[in-house]
Each structure stands twice: as C-alpha cells, then as structure tokens.
mmCIF file of C-alpha atoms and ligand atoms in Angstrom:
data_model
loop_
_atom_site.group_PDB
_atom_site.id
_atom_site.type_symbol
_atom_site.label_atom_id
_atom_site.label_comp_id
_atom_site.label_asym_id
_atom_site.label_seq_id
_atom_site.Cartn_x
_atom_site.Cartn_y
_atom_site.Cartn_z
ATOM 1 C CA MET S 235 -0.021 0.004 -0.006
ATOM 2 C CA PHE S 236 1.434 3.380 -1.010
ATOM 3 C CA ILE S 237 1.047 5.754 1.904
ATOM 4 C CA LEU S 238 1.847 9.431 1.727
ATOM 5 C CA VAL S 239 2.589 11.045 5.168
ATOM 6 C CA LEU S 240 2.108 14.850 5.417
ATOM 7 C CA ASN S 241 3.499 16.883 8.287
ATOM 8 C CA SER S 242 2.409 20.423 7.865
ATOM 9 C CA GLY S 243 3.499 23.560 9.763
ATOM 10 C CA SER S 244 2.383 27.131 9.183
ATOM 11 C CA SER S 245 5.024 27.718 6.475
ATOM 12 C CA SER S 246 6.131 24.259 5.394
ATOM 13 C CA ILE S 247 4.919 20.753 4.470
ATOM 14 C CA LYS S 248 7.236 17.786 5.044
ATOM 15 C CA TYR S 249 6.345 14.527 3.336
ATOM 16 C CA LYS S 250 7.454 10.893 3.086
ATOM 17 C CA LEU S 251 6.026 8.249 0.825
ATOM 18 C CA PHE S 252 6.081 4.648 2.084
ATOM 19 C CA ASP S 253 5.241 1.321 0.604
ATOM 20 C CA ILE S 254 3.828 -0.739 3.478
ATOM 21 C CA SER S 255 2.536 -4.254 3.299
ATOM 22 C CA GLY S 256 2.255 -7.305 5.540
ATOM 23 C CA LYS S 257 5.716 -8.182 4.415
ATOM 24 C CA GLY S 258 7.617 -4.984 5.201
ATOM 25 C CA GLU S 259 8.081 -1.232 5.073
ATOM 26 C CA ARG S 260 9.978 0.759 2.469
ATOM 27 C CA LEU S 261 10.625 4.520 2.290
ATOM 28 C CA LEU S 262 10.209 5.493 -1.343
ATOM 29 C CA ASP S 263 10.646 9.256 -1.275
ATOM 30 C CA LYS S 264 10.804 12.231 1.063
ATOM 31 C CA GLY S 265 11.087 15.989 0.907
ATOM 32 C CA VAL S 266 9.888 19.316 2.125
ATOM 33 C CA VAL S 267 8.198 22.384 0.567
ATOM 34 C CA GLU S 268 9.121 25.469 2.532
ATOM 35 C CA ARG S 269 8.321 29.181 2.499
ATOM 36 C CA ILE S 270 4.576 28.752 2.146
ATOM 37 C CA GLY S 271 2.968 32.228 2.203
ATOM 38 C CA HIS S 272 6.079 33.711 0.510
ATOM 39 C CA LYS S 273 7.655 31.806 -2.421
ATOM 40 C CA VAL S 274 4.831 29.247 -2.491
ATOM 41 C CA PRO S 275 1.471 31.060 -2.285
ATOM 42 C CA SER S 276 -0.535 28.529 -0.245
ATOM 43 C CA HIS S 277 -0.724 25.017 1.248
ATOM 44 C CA ARG S 278 -2.780 23.983 -1.766
ATOM 45 C CA GLU S 279 0.052 24.905 -4.172
ATOM 46 C CA ALA S 280 2.621 23.239 -1.927
ATOM 47 C CA LEU S 281 0.575 20.031 -2.053
ATOM 48 C CA ALA S 282 0.213 20.276 -5.815
ATOM 49 C CA MET S 283 4.038 20.616 -6.046
ATOM 50 C CA ILE S 284 4.537 17.471 -3.930
ATOM 51 C CA LEU S 285 2.032 15.420 -5.989
ATOM 52 C CA ASP S 286 3.618 16.690 -9.191
ATOM 53 C CA LYS S 287 6.975 15.489 -7.979
ATOM 54 C CA LEU S 288 5.779 12.117 -6.755
ATOM 55 C CA ARG S 289 3.606 11.206 -9.816
ATOM 56 C CA THR S 290 2.618 7.906 -8.363
ATOM 57 C CA ARG S 291 -0.446 6.006 -7.159
ATOM 58 C CA ILE S 292 -1.329 6.901 -3.560
ATOM 59 C CA ASP S 293 -3.557 4.509 -1.581
ATOM 60 C CA ALA S 294 -3.937 6.429 1.653
ATOM 61 C CA VAL S 295 -2.705 9.656 3.281
ATOM 62 C CA GLY S 296 -1.575 9.967 6.845
ATOM 63 C CA HIS S 297 -1.597 13.410 8.423
ATOM 64 C CA ARG S 298 0.334 14.516 11.485
ATOM 65 C CA VAL S 299 -1.965 16.525 13.810
ATOM 66 C CA VAL S 300 -0.338 18.151 16.855
ATOM 67 C CA HIS S 301 -3.446 18.613 19.047
ATOM 68 C CA GLY S 302 -6.080 15.904 18.788
ATOM 69 C CA GLY S 303 -8.129 16.848 21.862
ATOM 70 C CA LYS S 304 -10.149 13.840 23.017
ATOM 71 C CA PHE S 305 -8.850 11.310 20.387
ATOM 72 C CA LYS S 306 -7.250 8.223 21.918
ATOM 73 C CA GLU S 307 -5.891 6.942 18.659
ATOM 74 C CA ALA S 308 -5.585 7.675 14.934
ATOM 75 C CA ALA S 309 -8.841 8.297 13.112
ATOM 76 C CA ILE S 310 -10.139 8.416 9.565
ATOM 77 C CA VAL S 311 -10.849 12.000 8.801
ATOM 78 C CA ASN S 312 -14.481 12.985 8.934
ATOM 79 C CA LYS S 313 -16.514 16.053 10.076
ATOM 80 C CA GLU S 314 -16.079 15.183 13.806
ATOM 81 C CA VAL S 315 -12.312 14.917 13.452
ATOM 82 C CA ILE S 316 -12.040 18.276 11.692
ATOM 83 C CA LYS S 317 -14.273 19.837 14.340
ATOM 84 C CA GLU S 318 -12.072 18.542 17.206
ATOM 85 C CA ILE S 319 -8.886 19.704 15.447
ATOM 86 C CA SER S 320 -10.458 23.167 14.870
ATOM 87 C CA ARG S 321 -11.525 23.310 18.525
ATOM 88 C CA PHE S 322 -7.895 23.184 19.600
ATOM 89 C CA SER S 323 -6.539 25.649 17.011
ATOM 90 C CA GLU S 324 -6.510 28.303 19.696
ATOM 91 C CA VAL S 325 -4.086 26.369 21.914
ATOM 92 C CA ALA S 326 -1.949 25.054 18.964
ATOM 93 C CA PRO S 327 -2.073 28.121 16.720
ATOM 94 C CA LEU S 328 1.073 27.254 14.698
ATOM 95 C CA HIS S 329 0.021 23.706 13.975
ATOM 96 C CA ASN S 330 -3.671 22.881 14.010
ATOM 97 C CA PRO S 331 -4.856 25.541 11.480
ATOM 98 C CA ALA S 332 -2.087 24.408 9.057
ATOM 99 C CA ALA S 333 -3.106 20.750 9.533
ATOM 100 C CA ILE S 334 -6.773 21.531 8.726
ATOM 101 C CA MET S 335 -5.708 23.425 5.603
ATOM 102 C CA THR S 336 -3.531 20.537 4.475
ATOM 103 C CA ILE S 337 -6.183 17.876 5.262
ATOM 104 C CA THR S 338 -9.041 19.741 3.456
ATOM 105 C CA GLU S 339 -6.918 20.640 0.404
ATOM 106 C CA SER S 340 -5.328 17.202 0.086
ATOM 107 C CA MET S 341 -8.794 15.572 0.347
ATOM 108 C CA LYS S 342 -9.714 17.595 -2.704
ATOM 109 C CA LEU S 343 -6.513 16.982 -4.613
ATOM 110 C CA ILE S 344 -6.222 13.263 -3.701
ATOM 111 C CA SER S 345 -9.888 12.234 -3.449
ATOM 112 C CA GLY S 346 -11.512 8.842 -3.194
ATOM 113 C CA ILE S 347 -8.911 7.384 -0.803
ATOM 114 C CA PRO S 348 -8.859 7.327 2.995
ATOM 115 C CA HIS S 349 -7.208 10.218 4.845
ATOM 116 C CA VAL S 350 -6.101 9.458 8.417
ATOM 117 C CA SER S 351 -5.239 11.902 11.200
ATOM 118 C CA VAL S 352 -2.568 10.756 13.657
ATOM 119 C CA PHE S 353 -2.485 12.888 16.810
ATOM 120 C CA ASP S 354 0.567 13.880 18.859
ATOM 121 C CA THR S 355 -1.707 13.971 21.941
ATOM 122 C CA ALA S 356 -3.239 10.458 21.514
ATOM 123 C CA PHE S 357 -0.501 8.536 23.364
ATOM 124 C CA TYR S 358 -1.316 10.513 26.459
ATOM 125 C CA GLN S 359 -5.006 9.755 26.705
ATOM 126 C CA THR S 360 -4.046 6.830 28.964
ATOM 127 C CA MET S 361 -2.691 9.150 31.676
ATOM 128 C CA PRO S 362 -4.586 8.906 34.955
ATOM 129 C CA GLU S 363 -6.668 11.823 36.215
ATOM 130 C CA HIS S 364 -4.300 12.550 39.061
ATOM 131 C CA ALA S 365 -1.533 13.101 36.496
ATOM 132 C CA TYR S 366 -3.383 15.088 33.845
ATOM 133 C CA LEU S 367 -5.358 17.522 36.021
ATOM 134 C CA TYR S 368 -4.091 20.846 37.225
ATOM 135 C CA ALA S 369 -4.926 21.868 40.726
ATOM 136 C CA ILE S 370 -7.095 24.780 39.712
ATOM 137 C CA PRO S 371 -10.879 24.795 40.300
ATOM 138 C CA TYR S 372 -12.272 21.611 38.732
ATOM 139 C CA ARG S 373 -14.926 23.496 36.806
ATOM 140 C CA TYR S 374 -12.245 24.823 34.428
ATOM 141 C CA HIS S 375 -11.497 21.323 33.401
ATOM 142 C CA GLU S 376 -15.249 20.575 32.930
ATOM 143 C CA LYS S 377 -15.993 23.816 31.118
ATOM 144 C CA TYR S 378 -12.882 24.372 28.976
ATOM 145 C CA ARG S 379 -11.223 20.901 29.081
ATOM 146 C CA ILE S 380 -8.140 22.354 30.692
ATOM 147 C CA ARG S 381 -5.779 19.438 31.441
ATOM 148 C CA LYS S 382 -2.374 18.123 30.543
ATOM 149 C CA TYR S 383 -2.575 16.820 26.949
ATOM 150 C CA GLY S 384 1.094 16.046 26.280
ATOM 151 C CA PHE S 385 2.821 16.330 22.907
ATOM 152 C CA HIS S 386 5.430 14.477 20.790
ATOM 153 C CA GLY S 387 3.312 11.410 21.522
ATOM 154 C CA THR S 388 3.899 9.861 18.107
ATOM 155 C CA SER S 389 7.728 9.971 18.728
ATOM 156 C CA HIS S 390 7.469 8.649 22.327
ATOM 157 C CA ARG S 391 5.204 5.880 21.076
ATOM 158 C CA TYR S 392 7.560 4.949 18.269
ATOM 159 C CA VAL S 393 10.632 4.745 20.550
ATOM 160 C CA THR S 394 8.619 2.807 23.104
ATOM 161 C CA MET S 395 7.819 0.146 20.418
ATOM 162 C CA GLN S 396 11.442 0.095 19.299
ATOM 163 C CA ALA S 397 12.728 -0.181 22.891
ATOM 164 C CA ALA S 398 10.443 -3.077 23.573
ATOM 165 C CA ARG S 399 11.831 -4.764 20.487
ATOM 166 C CA ILE S 400 15.445 -4.150 21.556
ATOM 167 C CA LEU S 401 14.800 -5.299 25.085
ATOM 168 C CA LYS S 402 12.959 -8.383 23.711
ATOM 169 C CA LYS S 403 9.838 -7.572 25.759
ATOM 170 C CA SER S 404 6.198 -7.452 24.792
ATOM 171 C CA ILE S 405 4.916 -3.804 24.446
ATOM 172 C CA ASN S 406 2.515 -4.364 27.319
ATOM 173 C CA ASN S 407 5.350 -5.234 29.617
ATOM 174 C CA VAL S 408 7.884 -2.478 28.976
ATOM 175 C CA ASN S 409 8.635 0.345 31.525
ATOM 176 C CA LEU S 410 10.584 3.347 30.304
ATOM 177 C CA VAL S 411 11.515 6.969 30.735
ATOM 178 C CA THR S 412 11.554 8.339 27.138
ATOM 179 C CA CYS S 413 13.322 11.647 26.366
ATOM 180 C CA HIS S 414 12.549 13.417 23.131
ATOM 181 C CA LEU S 415 15.064 16.217 22.853
ATOM 182 C CA GLY S 416 14.944 18.268 19.704
ATOM 183 C CA ASN S 417 13.951 21.895 19.232
ATOM 184 C CA GLY S 418 11.006 21.034 21.392
ATOM 185 C CA CYS S 419 11.770 18.736 24.333
ATOM 186 C CA SER S 420 9.627 16.458 26.420
ATOM 187 C CA ILE S 421 9.978 13.464 28.774
ATOM 188 C CA THR S 422 7.429 10.725 29.263
ATOM 189 C CA ALA S 423 6.990 7.975 31.873
ATOM 190 C CA VAL S 424 5.809 4.744 30.231
ATOM 191 C CA GLU S 425 4.358 1.970 32.429
ATOM 192 C CA ASN S 426 3.503 -1.360 30.750
ATOM 193 C CA GLY S 427 3.718 0.375 27.308
ATOM 194 C CA LYS S 428 1.299 3.144 28.281
ATOM 195 C CA ALA S 429 2.049 6.780 29.073
ATOM 196 C CA ILE S 430 1.295 7.614 32.659
ATOM 197 C CA ASP S 431 2.830 11.172 32.796
ATOM 198 C CA THR S 432 4.646 13.590 30.617
ATOM 199 C CA SER S 433 6.438 16.948 30.907
ATOM 200 C CA MET S 434 4.469 18.953 28.294
ATOM 201 C CA GLY S 435 1.064 20.170 29.361
ATOM 202 C CA PHE S 436 -2.035 21.987 28.108
ATOM 203 C CA THR S 437 0.305 23.354 25.536
ATOM 204 C CA PRO S 438 3.906 22.369 24.555
ATOM 205 C CA LEU S 439 5.214 25.209 26.726
ATOM 206 C CA GLU S 440 5.368 23.267 29.972
ATOM 207 C CA GLY S 441 8.220 21.098 31.261
ATOM 208 C CA LEU S 442 11.831 20.989 29.981
ATOM 209 C CA ILE S 443 13.934 23.935 28.883
ATOM 210 C CA MET S 444 13.785 24.004 25.034
ATOM 211 C CA GLY S 445 15.401 25.878 22.183
ATOM 212 C CA THR S 446 13.211 28.982 22.591
ATOM 213 C CA ARG S 447 10.625 27.874 25.165
ATOM 214 C CA SER S 448 11.013 28.445 28.887
ATOM 215 C CA GLY S 449 9.409 25.152 30.098
ATOM 216 C CA ASP S 450 8.192 25.325 33.747
ATOM 217 C CA ILE S 451 7.986 28.684 35.412
ATOM 218 C CA ASP S 452 6.021 30.170 38.313
ATOM 219 C CA PRO S 453 2.834 31.571 36.598
ATOM 220 C CA ALA S 454 3.032 34.624 38.886
ATOM 221 C CA ILE S 455 6.019 35.791 36.879
ATOM 222 C CA ILE S 456 3.744 36.608 33.961
ATOM 223 C CA PRO S 457 1.647 39.435 35.478
ATOM 224 C CA TYR S 458 4.740 40.706 37.260
ATOM 225 C CA ILE S 459 6.657 41.157 33.928
ATOM 226 C CA MET S 460 3.533 42.581 32.245
ATOM 227 C CA GLU S 461 3.396 45.225 34.889
ATOM 228 C CA LYS S 462 7.077 46.088 35.132
ATOM 229 C CA GLU S 463 7.630 46.156 31.367
ATOM 230 C CA ASN S 464 4.243 47.555 30.526
ATOM 231 C CA ILE S 465 3.552 44.853 27.906
ATOM 232 C CA ASP S 466 0.470 42.826 27.093
ATOM 233 C CA ILE S 467 -0.147 39.099 27.464
ATOM 234 C CA ASN S 468 0.610 38.423 23.796
ATOM 235 C CA ALA S 469 4.073 39.886 24.188
ATOM 236 C CA VAL S 470 4.712 37.791 27.279
ATOM 237 C CA MET S 471 3.514 34.630 25.671
ATOM 238 C CA LYS S 472 5.748 35.342 22.634
ATOM 239 C CA MET S 473 8.690 35.903 24.983
ATOM 240 C CA LEU S 474 7.989 32.566 26.714
ATOM 241 C CA ASN S 475 7.628 30.670 23.413
ATOM 242 C CA LYS S 476 10.108 32.327 21.123
ATOM 243 C CA LYS S 477 12.728 34.166 23.156
ATOM 244 C CA SER S 478 13.283 31.947 26.167
ATOM 245 C CA GLY S 479 14.963 28.558 26.766
ATOM 246 C CA LEU S 480 18.525 28.094 25.467
ATOM 247 C CA LEU S 481 18.241 31.280 23.477
ATOM 248 C CA GLY S 482 16.892 33.352 26.320
ATOM 249 C CA ILE S 483 19.645 32.410 28.803
ATOM 250 C CA SER S 484 22.575 32.299 26.441
ATOM 251 C CA GLY S 485 21.599 35.307 24.313
ATOM 252 C CA ILE S 486 23.463 33.357 21.536
ATOM 253 C CA SER S 487 21.348 30.677 19.962
ATOM 254 C CA ASN S 488 18.499 28.208 20.286
ATOM 255 C CA ASP S 489 20.568 25.569 18.511
ATOM 256 C CA MET S 490 22.285 23.078 20.833
ATOM 257 C CA ARG S 491 25.319 22.652 18.517
ATOM 258 C CA GLU S 492 25.916 26.419 18.801
ATOM 259 C CA ILE S 493 25.456 26.365 22.542
ATOM 260 C CA ILE S 494 27.927 23.501 23.028
ATOM 261 C CA LYS S 495 30.515 25.428 20.959
ATOM 262 C CA ALA S 496 29.912 28.748 22.720
ATOM 263 C CA ALA S 497 29.978 27.104 26.163
ATOM 264 C CA ARG S 498 33.826 26.964 25.894
ATOM 265 C CA SER S 499 34.072 30.711 26.100
ATOM 266 C CA SER S 500 30.684 32.160 27.082
ATOM 267 C CA LYS S 501 29.522 31.882 30.689
ATOM 268 C CA LYS S 502 25.897 32.376 29.736
ATOM 269 C CA ALA S 503 26.066 29.570 27.144
ATOM 270 C CA ARG S 504 27.578 27.330 29.822
ATOM 271 C CA LEU S 505 24.759 28.290 32.168
ATOM 272 C CA ALA S 506 22.092 27.557 29.487
ATOM 273 C CA LEU S 507 23.634 24.102 29.036
ATOM 274 C CA ASP S 508 23.809 23.461 32.765
ATOM 275 C CA MET S 509 20.157 24.487 33.271
ATOM 276 C CA PHE S 510 19.035 22.351 30.293
ATOM 277 C CA ILE S 511 20.787 19.277 31.726
ATOM 278 C CA TYR S 512 19.634 20.006 35.305
ATOM 279 C CA ARG S 513 15.963 20.179 34.248
ATOM 280 C CA ILE S 514 16.197 16.880 32.345
ATOM 281 C CA LYS S 515 17.825 15.172 35.310
ATOM 282 C CA LYS S 516 15.097 16.462 37.590
ATOM 283 C CA TYR S 517 12.335 15.052 35.375
ATOM 284 C CA ILE S 518 14.125 11.749 34.947
ATOM 285 C CA GLY S 519 14.423 11.479 38.682
ATOM 286 C CA ALA S 520 10.733 12.236 39.154
ATOM 287 C CA TYR S 521 9.649 9.679 36.620
ATOM 288 C CA VAL S 522 11.963 7.013 37.961
ATOM 289 C CA GLY S 523 10.251 7.786 41.271
ATOM 290 C CA ILE S 524 6.692 7.179 40.005
ATOM 291 C CA LEU S 525 7.462 4.109 37.989
ATOM 292 C CA LYS S 526 7.578 0.698 39.734
ATOM 293 C CA LYS S 527 10.324 -0.466 37.449
ATOM 294 C CA VAL S 528 12.522 1.179 34.824
ATOM 295 C CA ASP S 529 13.758 -1.190 32.059
ATOM 296 C CA ALA S 530 15.410 1.655 30.149
ATOM 297 C CA VAL S 531 15.837 5.409 29.820
ATOM 298 C CA VAL S 532 15.594 6.248 26.068
ATOM 299 C CA PHE S 533 17.024 9.225 24.324
ATOM 300 C CA THR S 534 15.762 10.481 20.917
ATOM 301 C CA GLY S 535 15.449 13.694 18.828
ATOM 302 C CA GLY S 536 18.305 15.791 17.348
ATOM 303 C CA ILE S 537 19.865 16.445 20.764
ATOM 304 C CA GLY S 538 19.012 13.082 22.311
ATOM 305 C CA GLU S 539 20.448 11.139 19.383
ATOM 306 C CA ASN S 540 23.626 13.216 18.823
ATOM 307 C CA TYR S 541 24.852 14.804 22.043
ATOM 308 C CA ALA S 542 27.095 12.094 23.311
ATOM 309 C CA GLY S 543 27.861 13.479 26.829
ATOM 310 C CA LEU S 544 24.225 14.159 27.701
ATOM 311 C CA MET S 545 23.208 10.669 28.828
ATOM 312 C CA LYS S 546 25.945 10.412 31.405
ATOM 313 C CA LYS S 547 25.252 13.891 32.727
ATOM 314 C CA THR S 548 21.474 13.437 33.111
ATOM 315 C CA CYS S 549 21.350 9.741 34.176
ATOM 316 C CA LYS S 550 24.244 9.610 36.683
ATOM 317 C CA GLY S 551 22.941 9.035 40.196
ATOM 318 C CA VAL S 552 19.198 8.951 39.254
ATOM 319 C CA VAL S 553 18.788 5.974 36.957
ATOM 320 C CA PRO S 554 18.691 2.594 38.789
ATOM 321 C CA LYS S 555 21.824 0.480 38.215
ATOM 322 C CA ASN S 556 20.030 -2.341 36.450
ATOM 323 C CA SER S 557 18.220 -0.012 33.951
ATOM 324 C CA LYS S 558 19.560 0.288 30.414
ATOM 325 C CA ILE S 559 20.228 3.584 28.677
ATOM 326 C CA LEU S 560 19.356 3.549 24.964
ATOM 327 C CA ILE S 561 19.615 5.939 22.056
ATOM 328 C CA ILE S 562 16.856 5.229 19.541
ATOM 329 C CA PRO S 563 16.449 7.461 16.380
ATOM 330 C CA THR S 564 12.841 8.546 16.142
ATOM 331 C CA ASP S 565 10.707 8.230 12.985
ATOM 332 C CA GLU S 566 7.387 9.954 13.487
ATOM 333 C CA GLU S 567 6.448 9.685 9.864
ATOM 334 C CA LEU S 568 6.939 5.885 9.801
ATOM 335 C CA MET S 569 4.699 5.641 12.903
ATOM 336 C CA ILE S 570 2.073 7.750 11.073
ATOM 337 C CA ALA S 571 2.333 5.494 8.041
ATOM 338 C CA ARG S 572 1.987 2.353 10.221
ATOM 339 C CA ASP S 573 -1.161 3.808 11.919
ATOM 340 C CA THR S 574 -2.596 4.678 8.576
ATOM 341 C CA TYR S 575 -1.913 1.218 7.211
ATOM 342 C CA ASN S 576 -3.379 -0.438 10.292
ATOM 343 C CA LEU S 577 -6.538 1.665 10.110
ATOM 344 C CA VAL S 578 -7.309 1.322 6.389
ATOM 345 C CA SER S 579 -5.994 -2.136 5.441
HETATM 346 P P1 ADP P 1291 12.932 19.237 15.558
HETATM 347 O O1 ADP P 1291 12.495 19.217 16.968
HETATM 348 O O2 ADP P 1291 12.721 20.508 14.877
HETATM 349 O O3 ADP P 1291 12.554 18.021 14.731
HETATM 350 P P2 ADP P 1291 15.590 18.034 15.776
HETATM 351 O O4 ADP P 1291 15.005 16.818 16.454
HETATM 352 O O5 ADP P 1291 16.242 17.850 14.478
HETATM 353 O O6 ADP P 1291 14.533 19.181 15.652
HETATM 354 O O7 ADP P 1291 16.626 18.662 16.823
HETATM 355 C C1 ADP P 1291 17.320 19.803 16.558
HETATM 356 C C2 ADP P 1291 18.283 20.041 17.719
HETATM 357 O O8 ADP P 1291 19.199 18.967 17.733
HETATM 358 C C3 ADP P 1291 19.087 21.336 17.578
HETATM 359 O O9 ADP P 1291 19.118 21.987 18.784
HETATM 360 C C4 ADP P 1291 20.436 20.831 17.157
HETATM 361 O O10 ADP P 1291 21.465 21.686 17.526
HETATM 362 C C5 ADP P 1291 20.508 19.549 17.891
HETATM 363 N N1 ADP P 1291 21.611 18.696 17.392
HETATM 364 C C6 ADP P 1291 21.783 18.211 16.174
HETATM 365 N N2 ADP P 1291 22.909 17.541 16.044
HETATM 366 C C7 ADP P 1291 23.577 17.664 17.267
HETATM 367 C C8 ADP P 1291 24.861 17.243 17.819
HETATM 368 N N3 ADP P 1291 25.699 16.511 17.072
HETATM 369 N N4 ADP P 1291 25.090 17.522 19.096
HETATM 370 C C9 ADP P 1291 24.239 18.210 19.825
HETATM 371 N N5 ADP P 1291 23.021 18.665 19.357
HETATM 372 C C10 ADP P 1291 22.706 18.379 18.076
#
C-alpha cells in the first residue's frame, strides 16, 4: 500500500512516501516544501508541487496533527475529526490551522482514498486523572477541558515500540522513561507500554527547557513582567515561546550545537547548558520515582540522538543500576504510516 505522510507547519509541508505491506516497510521518497506564504502562495500549491513530484499512485494519506483533543488513537478524517482539530486551534495556533488546511486541500486533490489523522496527543489519553489534572478549580476542566494533553506522543510511542523490540519484551510489559530532545523537548513515563505522565502540558510550553521555550516557570512571573515592562499578554507569551529557553539564557542561539561550541568561552552559554541538563535530570528522577520499574531510559530527537555526553550527565545518580540507557532514532512519519496502514488495510 502506497502511503503518503504529510507533516504540515504554518510555512512548510514535510512529506514521506512509504510502501507498506504485511511483508515490510519501504521509504520511497521524502522531501519538504518550505516558505509557504512567501515563495509558495498557499498550502494547496505546496501540495500540488509534492504530488507533481511524486507522480505515483497513492492509496492512503496519513496526516500529523499536533493537538487531537479527546482522540485516543488515529482516526479516519471525517467532520467530527475536523471539528475537534479546529476546536484546539486556539491552543496550537502554529500547527492545528495548518493541519486543517492541508487535510481539506489534500482531500480535494487526492480524493476517493482514505485520509487518516494521527495525533501527537493520543498517546497521552491513557494518563490517569491525578496526573493530567491541574490543581485549579475543577470547573475549568469541565467547562474548557483544561488538562495536561502532552505532545510529541507519536515519537514517544515509536521509541517505546522500538525499545520493547530491543529489550525483547512485549509492548505491554515495558517500563521506560523516554526523552525526546529536539527543538521542542519532552519526557514521558511509560508503564507497561502506556504513558502515565509527561512533561508537556495543556500546550507544549510546559516542562523542559527547550530551544526557545521556557518550560516550567512560576505563573506569577507573567503578570509581574507585564506590569514592570508595560507589555500585554501576547508579548509575554511570545517571549516565553520564542525568546526563552537556550536562546533566552545564552543570548546566543536556540541551537544546541551552537550552545555547546559557545559554552567553551561564554559563561551564559555554559549556564544555559547546565540549566538544560539539570531540568532533564530532575524530570528523569521524578519519573523514575513514579514508575515501579525502569527497564530503560531512552534518548531520541536531534539532541538526544547526537549529544554524546548528555546521557551520562542526566542519568548519573538517578537511573537505577540495572536499567539500560538507549539511544533510539525517532521516525514519526513511519509511525504515522503504520497507523494509517493499520486503520485502512
Ligand atoms: P525538531 O524538533 O525541529 O525535529 P531536531 O530533532 O532535528 O529538531 O533537533 C534539533 C536540535 O538537535 C538542535 O538544537 C540541534 O542543535 C541539535 N543537534 C543536532 N545535532 C547535534 C549534535 N551533534 N550535538 C548536539 N546537538 C545536536
């Protein structure tokens, strides 16, 4: 079955084409169309460019959707799916509107075949209430569905499956702390193959220190800065999402390679690196604490897969002696293709 996977952002669409059957999986092509809204006028044109390049039969399309609200697993796109994705556009403004645009346009351009949505949040629908609720009046949860949703779920789920395979365990019997460390960073506690807690929250802003996001802060800092700097809430949110994290502390870059280089001579780059590592260590420690057993701590994502010294620095003294430490390259698109195959075949 030829499956096209589309991963769309506000100004780009990444794609991979797989041939998946009962016998195996093959990547046939991949690429990206960038600068949508500038060089390429719209998502529709970007899709037309991709299809023009591929010139092949497509049997199904799998779409990455960042915020899937209530969905527990991948779903064939219908009106209800679109409605739920739209509902969460407000809290995932860079991703959900782009996903809707790509889904609706590609359904017109590649019609008559199933389109499947695979949600980053779905892996976290197994979290217990005591982990996903915030300790604010319960009515906000009831009225606005405010809770921890978790993100990067497709990546954490993929490395969980790979880890089970490496450890020669069934998926229902594997206990892990999975660390996805890329531009965005998150850590998940996996008990018997299911997510029981994760560092990202209602939005991807919570948790670890990231390239440009602050991660955890005291919410009282927000009104304090607004008053002192005489700026509005949009400016503060922009600061927390785009100007904080590694970039905010170092004043140099959001890119880990640059930070590592600069740390040799810049005190602030060194500090950003120390803070990044310290926060990861704290979360690993917390998740080791809530899991009954840890078969392995898994590292993935651009930083997790390539920063050799990181594992030692974050695991030393917190990871039980008999737990393994694994580096597993992630492949979110393959996971999306597999979900699509399983749903439509
Ligand atoms: P995204 O989250 O956008 O998919 P990636 O998973 O590719 O991004 O991760 C990007 C991050 O990985 C960047 O901060 C980059 O500096 C970092 N990275 C890539 N290679 C290395 C390396 N060899 N050592 C340390 N960090 C690296």
